[in-house]
One Martini backbone bead per residue (centre of mass of N, CA, C, O) as a GRO file, in nm:
protein
  496
    1UNK     BB    1  -0.995   2.335  -0.014
    2UNK     BB    2  -1.295   2.312   0.060
    3UNK     BB    3  -1.386   2.171  -0.194
    4UNK     BB    4  -1.197   1.919  -0.165
    5UNK     BB    5  -1.300   1.835   0.122
    6UNK     BB    6  -1.632   1.800   0.024
    7UNK     BB    7  -1.603   1.651  -0.270
    8UNK     BB    8  -1.357   1.494  -0.237
    9UNK     BB    9  -1.224   1.213  -0.176
   10UNK     BB   10  -0.973   1.107   0.023
   11UNK     BB   11  -0.804   0.936  -0.202
   12UNK     BB   12  -0.805   1.228  -0.391
   13UNK     BB   13  -0.678   1.476  -0.247
   14UNK     BB   14  -0.404   1.362  -0.354
   15UNK     BB   15  -0.211   1.332  -0.653
   16UNK     BB   16   0.042   1.262  -0.544
   17UNK     BB   17   0.238   0.970  -0.502
   18UNK     BB   18   0.381   1.066  -0.209
   19UNK     BB   19   0.086   1.041  -0.100
   20UNK     BB   20  -0.131   0.953   0.134
   21UNK     BB   21  -0.422   0.865   0.223
   22UNK     BB   22  -0.665   0.943   0.424
   23UNK     BB   23  -0.788   0.863   0.705
   24UNK     BB   24  -1.064   0.880   0.896
   25UNK     BB   25  -0.952   1.058   1.126
   26UNK     BB   26  -0.803   1.272   0.956
   27UNK     BB   27  -1.050   1.351   0.789
   28UNK     BB   28  -1.228   1.460   1.020
   29UNK     BB   29  -1.030   1.676   1.117
   30UNK     BB   30  -1.020   1.830   0.850
   31UNK     BB   31  -1.319   1.906   0.840
   32UNK     BB   32  -1.333   2.065   1.102
   33UNK     BB   33  -1.120   2.277   1.031
   34UNK     BB   34  -1.260   2.377   0.775
   35UNK     BB   35  -1.521   2.465   0.916
   36UNK     BB   36  -1.402   2.674   1.109
   37UNK     BB   37  -1.271   2.849   0.893
   38UNK     BB   38  -1.526   2.915   0.729
   39UNK     BB   39  -1.694   3.043   0.956
   40UNK     BB   40  -1.495   3.260   1.046
   41UNK     BB   41  -1.470   3.412   0.780
   42UNK     BB   42  -1.772   3.466   0.725
   43UNK     BB   43  -1.854   3.604   0.992
   44UNK     BB   44  -1.637   3.823   0.992
   45UNK     BB   45  -1.727   3.957   0.727
   46UNK     BB   46  -2.016   4.021   0.810
   47UNK     BB   47  -1.963   4.193   1.061
   48UNK     BB   48  -1.786   4.404   0.923
   49UNK     BB   49  -1.995   4.510   0.717
   50UNK     BB   50  -2.227   4.580   0.911
   51UNK     BB   51  -2.068   4.772   1.094
   52UNK     BB   52  -1.976   4.970   0.873
   53UNK     BB   53  -2.263   5.049   0.783
   54UNK     BB   54  -2.380   5.144   1.056
   55UNK     BB   55  -2.162   5.377   1.110
   56UNK     BB   56  -2.280   5.537   0.831
   57UNK     BB   57  -2.548   5.579   0.956
   58UNK     BB   58  -2.818   5.656   1.115
   59UNK     BB   59  -2.845   5.699   1.475
   60UNK     BB   60  -3.127   5.824   1.432
   61UNK     BB   61  -3.460   5.769   1.391
   62UNK     BB   62  -3.526   6.061   1.270
   63UNK     BB   63  -3.289   6.172   1.068
   64UNK     BB   64  -3.152   6.447   1.127
   65UNK     BB   65  -2.882   6.453   1.326
   66UNK     BB   66  -2.530   6.499   1.395
   67UNK     BB   67  -2.330   6.567   1.646
   68UNK     BB   68  -2.058   6.810   1.623
   69UNK     BB   69  -1.745   6.883   1.793
   70UNK     BB   70  -1.527   7.091   1.713
   71UNK     BB   71  -1.199   7.176   1.671
   72UNK     BB   72  -0.911   7.338   1.589
   73UNK     BB   73  -0.852   7.082   1.377
   74UNK     BB   74  -1.121   7.125   1.231
   75UNK     BB   75  -1.262   7.038   0.911
   76UNK     BB   76  -1.535   7.146   0.740
   77UNK     BB   77  -1.726   6.949   0.505
   78UNK     BB   78  -1.911   6.957   0.200
   79UNK     BB   79  -2.101   6.889  -0.044
   80UNK     BB   80  -2.120   6.987  -0.369
   81UNK     BB   81  -2.317   6.748  -0.482
   82UNK     BB   82  -2.559   6.587  -0.406
   83UNK     BB   83  -2.593   6.286  -0.276
   84UNK     BB   84  -2.490   6.036  -0.124
   85UNK     BB   85  -2.282   5.751  -0.206
   86UNK     BB   86  -2.343   5.495  -0.046
   87UNK     BB   87  -2.118   5.488   0.234
   88UNK     BB   88  -2.006   5.750   0.125
   89UNK     BB   89  -1.883   6.084   0.181
   90UNK     BB   90  -1.841   6.344  -0.035
   91UNK     BB   91  -1.585   6.579  -0.037
   92UNK     BB   92  -1.460   6.879  -0.038
   93UNK     BB   93  -1.182   7.124  -0.035
   94UNK     BB   94  -1.397   7.318   0.100
   95UNK     BB   95  -1.482   7.527   0.319
   96UNK     BB   96  -1.718   7.673   0.484
   97UNK     BB   97  -1.807   7.992   0.433
   98UNK     BB   98  -1.957   8.063   0.724
   99UNK     BB   99  -1.668   7.967   0.877
  100UNK     BB  100  -1.425   8.154   0.800
  101UNK     BB  101  -1.505   8.385   1.043
  102UNK     BB  102  -1.497   8.149   1.251
  103UNK     BB  103  -1.435   8.035   1.552
  104UNK     BB  104  -1.407   7.733   1.693
  105UNK     BB  105  -1.502   7.816   1.996
  106UNK     BB  106  -1.795   7.918   1.880
  107UNK     BB  107  -1.866   7.631   1.816
  108UNK     BB  108  -2.109   7.385   1.908
  109UNK     BB  109  -2.253   7.289   1.629
  110UNK     BB  110  -2.321   7.056   1.358
  111UNK     BB  111  -2.517   7.001   1.076
  112UNK     BB  112  -2.543   6.680   0.936
  113UNK     BB  113  -2.652   6.508   0.696
  114UNK     BB  114  -2.869   6.226   0.710
  115UNK     BB  115  -2.912   5.884   0.584
  116UNK     BB  116  -3.153   5.654   0.570
  117UNK     BB  117  -3.029   5.310   0.616
  118UNK     BB  118  -2.915   5.001   0.549
  119UNK     BB  119  -2.759   4.745   0.472
  120UNK     BB  120  -2.574   4.612   0.250
  121UNK     BB  121  -2.599   4.399  -0.009
  122UNK     BB  122  -2.345   4.225   0.054
  123UNK     BB  123  -2.428   4.163   0.345
  124UNK     BB  124  -2.701   4.027   0.286
  125UNK     BB  125  -2.584   3.799   0.104
  126UNK     BB  126  -2.377   3.670   0.315
  127UNK     BB  127  -2.568   3.545   0.520
  128UNK     BB  128  -2.697   3.306   0.356
  129UNK     BB  129  -2.431   3.193   0.262
  130UNK     BB  130  -2.320   3.121   0.539
  131UNK     BB  131  -2.550   2.935   0.631
  132UNK     BB  132  -2.519   2.734   0.398
  133UNK     BB  133  -2.225   2.660   0.461
  134UNK     BB  134  -2.271   2.546   0.744
  135UNK     BB  135  -2.471   2.324   0.669
  136UNK     BB  136  -2.291   2.179   0.460
  137UNK     BB  137  -2.055   2.125   0.647
  138UNK     BB  138  -2.202   1.957   0.861
  139UNK     BB  139  -2.303   1.738   0.670
  140UNK     BB  140  -2.020   1.642   0.570
  141UNK     BB  141  -1.905   1.576   0.861
  142UNK     BB  142  -2.160   1.362   0.952
  143UNK     BB  143  -2.182   1.189   0.731
  144UNK     BB  144  -2.199   0.896   0.572
  145UNK     BB  145  -1.987   0.720   0.419
  146UNK     BB  146  -1.924   0.671   0.065
  147UNK     BB  147  -1.838   0.465  -0.165
  148UNK     BB  148  -1.589   0.526  -0.410
  149UNK     BB  149  -1.510   0.463  -0.713
  150UNK     BB  150  -1.183   0.314  -0.770
  151UNK     BB  151  -0.901   0.266  -0.916
  152UNK     BB  152  -0.679   0.040  -0.802
  153UNK     BB  153  -0.426   0.154  -0.941
  154UNK     BB  154  -0.458   0.442  -0.832
  155UNK     BB  155  -0.460   0.373  -0.534
  156UNK     BB  156  -0.179   0.242  -0.518
  157UNK     BB  157  -0.015   0.486  -0.647
  158UNK     BB  158  -0.083   0.673  -0.372
  159UNK     BB  159   0.096   0.491  -0.216
  160UNK     BB  160   0.340   0.409  -0.027
  161UNK     BB  161   0.628   0.206  -0.037
  162UNK     BB  162   0.625   0.191   0.246
  163UNK     BB  163   0.573  -0.037   0.486
  164UNK     BB  164   0.236  -0.006   0.680
  165UNK     BB  165   0.008  -0.251   0.695
  166UNK     BB  166   0.108  -0.514   0.744
  167UNK     BB  167   0.217  -0.710   1.002
  168UNK     BB  168   0.491  -0.771   0.809
  169UNK     BB  169   0.518  -0.514   0.609
  170UNK     BB  170   0.286  -0.378   0.445
  171UNK     BB  171   0.021  -0.254   0.285
  172UNK     BB  172  -0.199   0.025   0.307
  173UNK     BB  173  -0.552   0.009   0.261
  174UNK     BB  174  -0.844   0.124   0.236
  175UNK     BB  175  -1.115  -0.031   0.367
  176UNK     BB  176  -1.334   0.085   0.167
  177UNK     BB  177  -1.154  -0.061  -0.088
  178UNK     BB  178  -1.140  -0.375  -0.063
  179UNK     BB  179  -1.347  -0.473  -0.283
  180UNK     BB  180  -1.150  -0.371  -0.513
  181UNK     BB  181  -0.831  -0.439  -0.428
  182UNK     BB  182  -0.874  -0.706  -0.325
  183UNK     BB  183  -0.770  -1.050  -0.280
  184UNK     BB  184  -0.771  -1.388  -0.352
  185UNK     BB  185  -0.637  -1.636  -0.124
  186UNK     BB  186  -0.505  -1.961  -0.151
  187UNK     BB  187  -0.438  -2.224   0.095
  188UNK     BB  188  -0.269  -2.522   0.034
  189UNK     BB  189  -0.217  -2.639   0.350
  190UNK     BB  190  -0.338  -2.450   0.601
  191UNK     BB  191  -0.296  -2.678   0.855
  192UNK     BB  192  -0.001  -2.670   0.866
  193UNK     BB  193   0.315  -2.576   0.959
  194UNK     BB  194   0.308  -2.352   0.730
  195UNK     BB  195   0.008  -2.272   0.676
  196UNK     BB  196  -0.073  -2.128   0.939
  197UNK     BB  197   0.135  -1.891   0.953
  198UNK     BB  198   0.074  -1.796   0.668
  199UNK     BB  199  -0.226  -1.728   0.714
  200UNK     BB  200  -0.178  -1.524   0.937
  201UNK     BB  201  -0.017  -1.317   0.767
  202UNK     BB  202  -0.240  -1.281   0.545
  203UNK     BB  203  -0.467  -1.175   0.733
  204UNK     BB  204  -0.285  -0.899   0.783
  205UNK     BB  205  -0.335  -0.828   0.482
  206UNK     BB  206  -0.481  -0.563   0.297
  207UNK     BB  207  -0.462  -0.719   0.004
  208UNK     BB  208  -0.663  -0.917   0.147
  209UNK     BB  209  -1.011  -1.017   0.126
  210UNK     BB  210  -0.966  -1.344   0.076
  211UNK     BB  211  -0.925  -1.636   0.278
  212UNK     BB  212  -0.837  -1.965   0.172
  213UNK     BB  213  -0.863  -2.272   0.359
  214UNK     BB  214  -0.686  -2.577   0.280
  215UNK     BB  215  -0.750  -2.928   0.379
  216UNK     BB  216  -0.765  -3.260   0.502
  217UNK     BB  217  -0.816  -3.178   0.771
  218UNK     BB  218  -1.075  -3.161   1.005
  219UNK     BB  219  -0.963  -2.874   1.144
  220UNK     BB  220  -0.971  -2.650   0.924
  221UNK     BB  221  -1.223  -2.481   1.002
  222UNK     BB  222  -1.092  -2.394   1.275
  223UNK     BB  223  -0.869  -2.223   1.156
  224UNK     BB  224  -1.059  -2.021   1.018
  225UNK     BB  225  -1.205  -1.925   1.271
  226UNK     BB  226  -0.961  -1.824   1.420
  227UNK     BB  227  -0.881  -1.610   1.201
  228UNK     BB  228  -1.161  -1.451   1.195
  229UNK     BB  229  -1.101  -1.299   1.483
  230UNK     BB  230  -0.932  -1.109   1.334
  231UNK     BB  231  -0.905  -0.746   1.303
  232UNK     BB  232  -0.967  -0.772   0.978
  233UNK     BB  233  -1.109  -0.734   0.650
  234UNK     BB  234  -1.055  -1.025   0.611
  235UNK     BB  235  -1.187  -1.304   0.489
  236UNK     BB  236  -1.278  -1.646   0.597
  237UNK     BB  237  -1.230  -1.982   0.464
  238UNK     BB  238  -1.315  -2.329   0.510
  239UNK     BB  239  -1.157  -2.640   0.373
  240UNK     BB  240  -1.235  -2.991   0.346
  241UNK     BB  241  -1.135  -3.192   0.135
  242UNK     BB  242  -1.176  -3.280  -0.196
  243UNK     BB  243  -1.481  -3.174  -0.218
  244UNK     BB  244  -1.366  -2.856  -0.142
  245UNK     BB  245  -1.153  -2.751  -0.345
  246UNK     BB  246  -1.311  -2.583  -0.555
  247UNK     BB  247  -1.427  -2.378  -0.351
  248UNK     BB  248  -1.145  -2.268  -0.264
  249UNK     BB  249  -1.069  -2.170  -0.577
  250UNK     BB  250  -1.286  -1.981  -0.625
  251UNK     BB  251  -1.162  -1.677  -0.748
  252UNK     BB  252  -0.864  -1.695  -0.750
  253UNK     BB  253  -0.552  -1.512  -0.773
  254UNK     BB  254  -0.395  -1.681  -0.548
  255UNK     BB  255  -0.189  -1.982  -0.512
  256UNK     BB  256  -0.082  -2.148  -0.222
  257UNK     BB  257   0.170  -2.431  -0.184
  258UNK     BB  258   0.250  -2.617   0.121
  259UNK     BB  259   0.191  -2.890   0.055
  260UNK     BB  260   0.294  -3.174   0.236
  261UNK     BB  261   0.554  -3.334   0.346
  262UNK     BB  262   0.792  -3.340   0.581
  263UNK     BB  263   1.094  -3.320   0.691
  264UNK     BB  264   1.352  -3.539   0.800
  265UNK     BB  265   1.598  -3.679   0.932
  266UNK     BB  266   1.802  -3.752   0.645
  267UNK     BB  267   1.616  -3.600   0.450
  268UNK     BB  268   1.561  -3.517   0.134
  269UNK     BB  269   1.400  -3.363  -0.120
  270UNK     BB  270   1.390  -3.618  -0.301
  271UNK     BB  271   1.240  -3.801  -0.090
  272UNK     BB  272   0.963  -3.631  -0.133
  273UNK     BB  273   0.864  -3.668  -0.423
  274UNK     BB  274   0.659  -3.905  -0.453
  275UNK     BB  275   0.444  -3.775  -0.267
  276UNK     BB  276   0.432  -3.464  -0.357
  277UNK     BB  277   0.376  -3.497  -0.662
  278UNK     BB  278   0.084  -3.595  -0.638
  279UNK     BB  279  -0.028  -3.351  -0.491
  280UNK     BB  280   0.046  -3.133  -0.702
  281UNK     BB  281  -0.103  -3.251  -0.943
  282UNK     BB  282  -0.385  -3.232  -0.819
  283UNK     BB  283  -0.388  -2.925  -0.756
  284UNK     BB  284  -0.319  -2.823  -1.042
  285UNK     BB  285  -0.568  -2.944  -1.178
  286UNK     BB  286  -0.775  -2.772  -1.022
  287UNK     BB  287  -0.668  -2.497  -1.116
  288UNK     BB  288  -0.710  -2.544  -1.423
  289UNK     BB  289  -1.026  -2.562  -1.384
  290UNK     BB  290  -1.104  -2.308  -1.184
  291UNK     BB  291  -0.809  -2.114  -1.191
  292UNK     BB  292  -0.620  -2.052  -1.462
  293UNK     BB  293  -0.533  -1.732  -1.389
  294UNK     BB  294  -0.378  -1.800  -1.159
  295UNK     BB  295  -0.121  -1.774  -0.927
  296UNK     BB  296   0.137  -2.001  -0.869
  297UNK     BB  297   0.268  -2.083  -0.538
  298UNK     BB  298   0.550  -2.276  -0.458
  299UNK     BB  299   0.670  -2.457  -0.153
  300UNK     BB  300   0.692  -2.733  -0.201
  301UNK     BB  301   0.883  -3.020  -0.169
  302UNK     BB  302   1.069  -3.021  -0.438
  303UNK     BB  303   1.094  -2.742  -0.624
  304UNK     BB  304   1.270  -2.833  -0.870
  305UNK     BB  305   1.034  -3.059  -0.946
  306UNK     BB  306   0.737  -2.938  -0.887
  307UNK     BB  307   0.716  -2.710  -1.090
  308UNK     BB  308   0.723  -2.891  -1.345
  309UNK     BB  309   0.470  -3.046  -1.274
  310UNK     BB  310   0.270  -2.809  -1.282
  311UNK     BB  311   0.335  -2.719  -1.572
  312UNK     BB  312   0.247  -2.986  -1.715
  313UNK     BB  313  -0.046  -2.984  -1.620
  314UNK     BB  314  -0.118  -2.714  -1.758
  315UNK     BB  315  -0.050  -2.807  -2.043
  316UNK     BB  316  -0.260  -3.038  -2.063
  317UNK     BB  317  -0.502  -2.819  -2.012
  318UNK     BB  318  -0.428  -2.546  -2.185
  319UNK     BB  319  -0.318  -2.311  -1.937
  320UNK     BB  320  -0.029  -2.230  -1.982
  321UNK     BB  321   0.179  -1.993  -1.785
  322UNK     BB  322   0.502  -1.926  -1.704
  323UNK     BB  323   0.437  -1.669  -1.519
  324UNK     BB  324   0.223  -1.854  -1.314
  325UNK     BB  325   0.474  -2.048  -1.230
  326UNK     BB  326   0.605  -2.048  -0.895
  327UNK     BB  327   0.899  -2.065  -0.708
  328UNK     BB  328   1.003  -2.057  -0.374
  329UNK     BB  329   1.327  -1.886  -0.262
  330UNK     BB  330   1.315  -1.680  -0.015
  331UNK     BB  331   1.460  -1.829   0.217
  332UNK     BB  332   1.746  -1.796   0.108
  333UNK     BB  333   1.739  -1.486   0.126
  334UNK     BB  334   1.675  -1.458   0.424
  335UNK     BB  335   1.928  -1.598   0.527
  336UNK     BB  336   2.136  -1.422   0.386
  337UNK     BB  337   2.050  -1.153   0.515
  338UNK     BB  338   2.099  -1.234   0.806
  339UNK     BB  339   2.412  -1.320   0.787
  340UNK     BB  340   2.521  -1.064   0.654
  341UNK     BB  341   2.434  -0.869   0.874
  342UNK     BB  342   2.604  -1.001   1.096
  343UNK     BB  343   2.886  -0.969   0.961
  344UNK     BB  344   2.842  -0.636   0.922
  345UNK     BB  345   2.661  -0.503   1.143
  346UNK     BB  346   2.363  -0.508   1.018
  347UNK     BB  347   2.059  -0.475   0.897
  348UNK     BB  348   1.883  -0.732   0.760
  349UNK     BB  349   1.658  -0.559   0.613
  350UNK     BB  350   1.891  -0.404   0.427
  351UNK     BB  351   1.927  -0.651   0.267
  352UNK     BB  352   2.022  -0.787  -0.089
  353UNK     BB  353   2.055  -1.094  -0.168
  354UNK     BB  354   2.157  -1.291  -0.429
  355UNK     BB  355   1.975  -1.592  -0.532
  356UNK     BB  356   2.051  -1.874  -0.724
  357UNK     BB  357   1.894  -2.147  -0.911
  358UNK     BB  358   1.771  -2.320  -0.650
  359UNK     BB  359   1.617  -2.543  -0.366
  360UNK     BB  360   1.894  -2.738  -0.324
  361UNK     BB  361   2.164  -2.712  -0.187
  362UNK     BB  362   2.396  -2.661  -0.440
  363UNK     BB  363   2.171  -2.501  -0.612
  364UNK     BB  364   2.243  -2.288  -0.411
  365UNK     BB  365   2.345  -1.943  -0.514
  366UNK     BB  366   2.517  -1.706  -0.363
  367UNK     BB  367   2.602  -1.362  -0.450
  368UNK     BB  368   2.848  -1.229  -0.261
  369UNK     BB  369   3.004  -1.038  -0.466
  370UNK     BB  370   2.745  -0.822  -0.459
  371UNK     BB  371   2.820  -0.738  -0.179
  372UNK     BB  372   2.872  -0.488   0.013
  373UNK     BB  373   3.197  -0.556   0.154
  374UNK     BB  374   3.306  -0.846   0.051
  375UNK     BB  375   3.615  -0.767   0.013
  376UNK     BB  376   3.671  -0.824   0.335
  377UNK     BB  377   3.649  -1.112   0.284
  378UNK     BB  378   3.729  -1.423   0.307
  379UNK     BB  379   3.730  -1.722   0.154
  380UNK     BB  380   3.633  -1.878   0.405
  381UNK     BB  381   3.383  -1.708   0.465
  382UNK     BB  382   3.238  -1.753   0.194
  383UNK     BB  383   3.221  -2.061   0.209
  384UNK     BB  384   3.070  -2.083   0.480
  385UNK     BB  385   2.821  -1.913   0.403
  386UNK     BB  386   2.733  -2.073   0.158
  387UNK     BB  387   2.686  -2.342   0.308
  388UNK     BB  388   2.473  -2.235   0.507
  389UNK     BB  389   2.263  -2.151   0.294
  390UNK     BB  390   2.235  -2.433   0.155
  391UNK     BB  391   2.201  -2.584   0.471
  392UNK     BB  392   1.977  -2.450   0.662
  393UNK     BB  393   1.765  -2.676   0.689
  394UNK     BB  394   1.941  -2.874   0.853
  395UNK     BB  395   1.967  -2.698   1.103
  396UNK     BB  396   1.665  -2.718   1.182
  397UNK     BB  397   1.617  -3.023   1.189
  398UNK     BB  398   1.824  -3.080   1.411
  399UNK     BB  399   1.712  -2.879   1.629
  400UNK     BB  400   1.420  -3.037   1.632
  401UNK     BB  401   1.460  -3.343   1.660
  402UNK     BB  402   1.232  -3.450   1.439
  403UNK     BB  403   0.977  -3.224   1.462
  404UNK     BB  404   1.091  -3.082   1.196
  405UNK     BB  405   1.105  -2.796   1.006
  406UNK     BB  406   1.100  -2.512   0.826
  407UNK     BB  407   0.820  -2.303   0.904
  408UNK     BB  408   0.837  -2.005   0.997
  409UNK     BB  409   1.044  -1.897   0.788
  410UNK     BB  410   0.878  -1.995   0.546
  411UNK     BB  411   0.621  -1.834   0.603
  412UNK     BB  412   0.747  -1.560   0.593
  413UNK     BB  413   0.868  -1.576   0.305
  414UNK     BB  414   0.601  -1.642   0.161
  415UNK     BB  415   0.444  -1.388   0.248
  416UNK     BB  416   0.636  -1.186   0.120
  417UNK     BB  417   0.597  -1.286  -0.169
  418UNK     BB  418   0.292  -1.245  -0.188
  419UNK     BB  419   0.296  -0.945  -0.139
  420UNK     BB  420   0.453  -0.880  -0.399
  421UNK     BB  421   0.246  -0.994  -0.591
  422UNK     BB  422   0.012  -0.804  -0.507
  423UNK     BB  423   0.148  -0.544  -0.583
  424UNK     BB  424   0.176  -0.618  -0.884
  425UNK     BB  425  -0.123  -0.666  -0.947
  426UNK     BB  426  -0.191  -0.355  -0.853
  427UNK     BB  427   0.059  -0.197  -1.033
  428UNK     BB  428   0.331  -0.208  -0.923
  429UNK     BB  429   0.652  -0.103  -0.976
  430UNK     BB  430   0.970  -0.256  -0.947
  431UNK     BB  431   0.940  -0.566  -0.869
  432UNK     BB  432   1.203  -0.766  -0.720
  433UNK     BB  433   1.251  -1.127  -0.725
  434UNK     BB  434   1.354  -1.423  -0.617
  435UNK     BB  435   1.283  -1.698  -0.847
  436UNK     BB  436   1.125  -2.000  -0.980
  437UNK     BB  437   1.146  -2.038  -1.334
  438UNK     BB  438   1.069  -2.035  -1.665
  439UNK     BB  439   1.376  -2.018  -1.857
  440UNK     BB  440   1.692  -1.881  -2.041
  441UNK     BB  441   1.947  -1.818  -1.859
  442UNK     BB  442   2.004  -2.119  -1.889
  443UNK     BB  443   2.017  -2.459  -1.967
  444UNK     BB  444   1.802  -2.452  -1.771
  445UNK     BB  445   1.454  -2.438  -1.773
  446UNK     BB  446   1.496  -2.384  -1.465
  447UNK     BB  447   1.538  -2.070  -1.271
  448UNK     BB  448   1.686  -1.875  -1.027
  449UNK     BB  449   1.608  -1.522  -1.038
  450UNK     BB  450   1.579  -1.212  -1.088
  451UNK     BB  451   1.234  -1.085  -1.083
  452UNK     BB  452   0.981  -0.929  -1.252
  453UNK     BB  453   0.684  -0.820  -1.129
  454UNK     BB  454   0.333  -0.864  -1.221
  455UNK     BB  455   0.003  -0.912  -1.307
  456UNK     BB  456   0.122  -1.207  -1.444
  457UNK     BB  457   0.385  -1.218  -1.266
  458UNK     BB  458   0.659  -1.327  -1.437
  459UNK     BB  459   0.768  -1.103  -1.662
  460UNK     BB  460   1.090  -1.090  -1.592
  461UNK     BB  461   1.436  -1.158  -1.635
  462UNK     BB  462   1.767  -1.182  -1.503
  463UNK     BB  463   2.072  -1.180  -1.570
  464UNK     BB  464   2.373  -1.268  -1.504
  465UNK     BB  465   2.629  -1.166  -1.354
  466UNK     BB  466   2.934  -1.125  -1.266
  467UNK     BB  467   3.138  -1.379  -1.158
  468UNK     BB  468   3.306  -1.545  -0.956
  469UNK     BB  469   3.505  -1.812  -0.943
  470UNK     BB  470   3.341  -1.956  -0.723
  471UNK     BB  471   3.059  -1.918  -0.856
  472UNK     BB  472   3.116  -2.050  -1.129
  473UNK     BB  473   3.177  -2.326  -1.011
  474UNK     BB  474   2.898  -2.368  -0.882
  475UNK     BB  475   2.732  -2.349  -1.142
  476UNK     BB  476   2.863  -2.578  -1.305
  477UNK     BB  477   2.806  -2.808  -1.084
  478UNK     BB  478   2.476  -2.770  -1.057
  479UNK     BB  479   2.333  -2.802  -1.336
  480UNK     BB  480   2.308  -3.111  -1.365
  481UNK     BB  481   2.128  -3.148  -1.113
  482UNK     BB  482   1.898  -2.958  -1.193
  483UNK     BB  483   1.821  -3.098  -1.460
  484UNK     BB  484   1.748  -3.370  -1.330
  485UNK     BB  485   1.517  -3.262  -1.145
  486UNK     BB  486   1.344  -3.157  -1.373
  487UNK     BB  487   1.310  -3.422  -1.534
  488UNK     BB  488   1.164  -3.574  -1.310
  489UNK     BB  489   0.906  -3.399  -1.316
  490UNK     BB  490   0.829  -3.428  -1.614
  491UNK     BB  491   0.804  -3.738  -1.622
  492UNK     BB  492   0.584  -3.763  -1.413
  493UNK     BB  493   0.363  -3.594  -1.557
  494UNK     BB  494   0.361  -3.763  -1.825
  495UNK     BB  495   0.265  -4.037  -1.668
  496UNK     BB  496  -0.042  -3.952  -1.592
   0.00000   0.00000   0.00000
């Protein structure tokens, strides 16, 4: 234990995957306890050996005799031959001959030969060893920690899966290893209604080492400065205007795009297409040039059409990887989890409703038949909840009375999805999220379905489970609309 405490770095103290690495405070306490234990054992052993040796050596400086006053129960024995060996005096089983006829009460004292000697060799050796151990222990306890190179995948594999680090429930990774395991995340549209709270949540995520905030607004650098005052190890840079776009993207591992105009009352996601499609095409083109291997996470609406736009732009640039162009549909899942939890009287955090299809109106299809306990719901309840999940955005737009759309809940959902992407990039296995990608699950070329995330983005997709009659009807009716919205995006990109 002492060897591992002072030679092995904290993050490798425990090899089992279900133990978290010790933080700095716990590690210091562990070193102090180990130091106290080592000193106590060493000093105790030294004192014991020295005391034992001294008690068996000559007590008189002259080395003559030690007076012994025997009693009636005393049997005096002398060595058979030779002088005593080591610390022990070897006795025979024969009493002294000249005492055989002598009564014990007549004996005043007996002279027993004593041999003048010092402490044992083992005791002498233990003293310098103990002193060296104390010095080494103190040095290790007070020395300045030095960062030890550790494989980021191994570091993440030793952390617990329970979210304990990010301010919104993310992973905690040792700050000393941030330069190795942290990733650069660029938020394009970071000064907007979704971008600012999204950037705030990502600033608190320990898996992000550099947060790049880009927008056209002149106050974008101020947003970055504001975020930089938050006491997390993530650094923040602000970039404004098209001339600084490439600098914002340089070295990015993940690019999140909430950029675009917001919805207004009576406006559908399709109404946003003409304006936002041009914005996405421009930003995707810059990504293809500066960070072609980055994972693109699109939040801007309409997702059903804009993800195909980004994919086509990447294809034209010759850097397209369908696994790395992803549309975020997490808000639909967030809403479904919230309202299912309310219906069942359960914690919304513990729900995991599967939502497939797209991210617009009736193309959003929650698979409520897969929810445990849904067999207790009536058909009317299922239809009402499905409709609310499909048009939850309208609920927010109306409630804000024209002042905006769903920004905070979208920022939360987007940040949660980015966190899952970062966990997958760092090598964590078994991360499955519903998202909108290019796949062959249905006849639509893009479709949202449970997807296994990995270091390269959307690694694999899950086929649809057995649907209820109501869900099958919804799937059949929405596919023509979804395919038309996809075609609209593809045609726009090809016309550029």
